[in-house]
Amino acid sequence: MKARGRFTNRFGFIAAAAGSAVGLGNIWKFPFEVANGGGAAFVIMYLIFCFILCFPVMVTEIAIGRKTEKDPVGAFKALGFPRWNFIGKMGVLAGLLILSFYNVVAGWAFGYFVQLTFGNFDIGDNFGEYINNIGRVGSYGAVFMLATAYVVSKGISGGIEKASKILMPTLVGMMLILVIYSMTLPHAFEGIKYYLIPQFQEINFKVVYNALGQAFFSLSLGMGALITYGSYVSKNNNIISSAALITISDAGIAFLAGLMMFPFVAYLTQGAVHTVEGGPGFIFQVLPGAFESMGPMIGRIIGALFFLLLSFAALTSTISLLEVPVAYAVDELKVNRTYAVWFIALFIFLMGVPSLLSNGDSQFFTNFVTYIGAEKPTNFLDFVGHIGSDTLLPLGGFLITIFAAYVWKKNNLNEEIETGYPGFKGSFVEKYIDFAVSYLCPTVLGVIFLLTLLNRFFGVEFF
Ligand code: PFF
């Protein structure tokens, strides 16, 4: 049998896993969640959730993957609990759903890179028209999916690892250039102040819920992406310190994204940061105007750099989203990697077509469902996001921790972590992971899952 592929070293694994974590979530979503959630008060909560709640889940996923050297479905079987492999199947489904809409947004970002390279600053005002030009955004999306599939088809060390080792350091470099440049803009300081001064009175239950969901999605947890990547890691890898580095990179990049974005907004609004409505369209509608006012040449460079950065961040995430179903097809269904990659990529691209059409082009997909108690219909793209990321990920995280603590059992989890980290057993970290995986994570994630279900789909008001 052909060997399964492996990361060649620790840096390769961390670059790939941090690449999965750092994505549209950090740069597209995080800053507007901050803007809507009390500035630094949100940032502080987000950081706490990343380390207290998400970190133990990440450690568990990596340990399950490394122990079994299997895809998320095969992993549960390999541990001797085939009935629990439905968790892995749910993860594969979540991967398909998330990638189908994520690729659409990544395609928009890549298209903006092309448009701004050619100095088309009006694109922000014409965002509605832009996303409804299916031929054009469809082609950008197709290019993005092709790039993703190409990398994944090259395997673990020659594809995913190699691409991540190039893309991640480049991304950090571009980010630093943009942060430094944004600091030199007029009114930058007002933006930073808005970002870094906590407004605790803005915090309510809804904001806490958003911070939790954002941290979980941002760290790519709950669908077995890290079980999959963990299965390519060597036994002498220290899972605890690797997971810590991945978490720090992800939180650090989200933080830097805020440092870059708020000065841009302050510059554009001449200091009146609070007047800008944060929302999903924000980056696409508002930022091109800010770039334009930097002047034709600088604006073009900074604008193109920004959207290239966003595209790179998205690419390392789409790679991991595609790798989950591909690993399943390769390990369980014994399909050749190249066939699996191209077939699944095409399938997901087609699954994304309704999302592409759901911003006005097709009335059916634009007004796709009206949830119980909701005033307005939800379009297809948002609907897939609500199912794939908001519902299936916390449910997956809940089940993975329940499984690890009560079915596989903690001593087995500890045993796996100890391999590569002698001295783990009996340490404070072990006690914390034990507590979190047995009680804290299942409780919090179970509650998030139920709240999402009841609130989002059935109109029960909690907040
Ligand atoms: N973490 C990615 C982001 O923040 O954009 C999204 C993501 C990638 C979620 C991979 C889940 C996943 F398995």
XYZ file of N, CA, C and O and ligand atoms in Angstrom, residues 20-26 102 217-220 223 225 317 320-321 393, ligand 1:
85
model
N -4.621 26.813 8.246
C -6.032 26.446 8.280
C -6.798 27.408 9.186
O -7.889 27.876 8.854
N -6.200 27.707 10.314
C -6.876 28.574 11.284
C -7.006 30.010 10.773
O -8.077 30.608 10.795
N -5.895 30.542 10.280
C -5.926 31.941 9.815
C -6.639 31.983 8.472
O -6.211 31.353 7.515
N -7.743 32.708 8.428
C -8.490 32.729 7.169
C -9.407 33.925 7.116
O -9.176 34.938 7.781
N -10.477 33.775 6.331
C -11.444 34.869 6.217
C -11.981 35.227 7.586
O -12.316 36.376 7.855
N -12.073 34.229 8.460
C -12.571 34.463 9.814
C -11.767 35.536 10.530
O -12.323 36.384 11.223
N -10.451 35.515 10.355
C -9.600 36.473 11.074
C -9.662 37.866 10.479
O -9.633 38.852 11.191
N -17.495 29.255 1.447
C -16.223 29.936 1.762
C -15.482 30.250 0.461
O -14.889 31.310 0.295
N -14.675 28.827 15.279
C -14.569 28.777 13.811
C -13.161 29.154 13.382
O -12.548 28.520 12.527
N -12.651 30.195 14.006
C -11.343 30.706 13.608
C -10.240 29.669 13.831
O -9.267 29.629 13.088
N -10.417 28.820 14.836
C -9.371 27.817 15.078
C -9.641 26.504 14.321
O -8.960 25.509 14.544
N -10.604 26.534 13.400
C -10.903 25.361 12.547
C -11.251 24.121 13.348
O -10.840 23.011 13.004
N -14.690 19.947 13.141
C -15.019 19.152 11.949
C -13.910 18.184 11.564
O -13.928 17.624 10.472
N -10.737 18.820 11.001
C -9.620 19.315 10.182
C -8.307 19.030 10.919
O -7.299 18.649 10.316
N -6.818 28.061 4.216
C -7.991 27.488 4.889
C -8.780 26.596 3.945
O -9.232 25.519 4.343
N -7.320 23.182 3.782
C -7.630 22.240 4.869
C -9.078 21.788 4.792
O -9.403 20.658 5.154
N -9.955 22.665 4.315
C -11.362 22.267 4.186
C -11.512 21.169 3.139
O -12.305 20.251 3.283
N -20.272 22.833 13.679
C -18.965 22.897 14.364
C -19.084 22.780 15.888
O -18.409 21.942 16.488
N -10.443 28.893 10.375
C -10.898 29.370 9.105
C -11.099 30.870 9.187
O -10.969 31.459 10.261
O -11.403 31.481 8.174
C -12.147 28.685 8.640
C -12.120 27.182 8.748
C -11.146 26.452 8.064
C -13.031 26.522 9.556
C -11.090 25.077 8.208
C -12.985 25.158 9.704
C -12.006 24.446 9.027
F -11.941 23.152 9.145
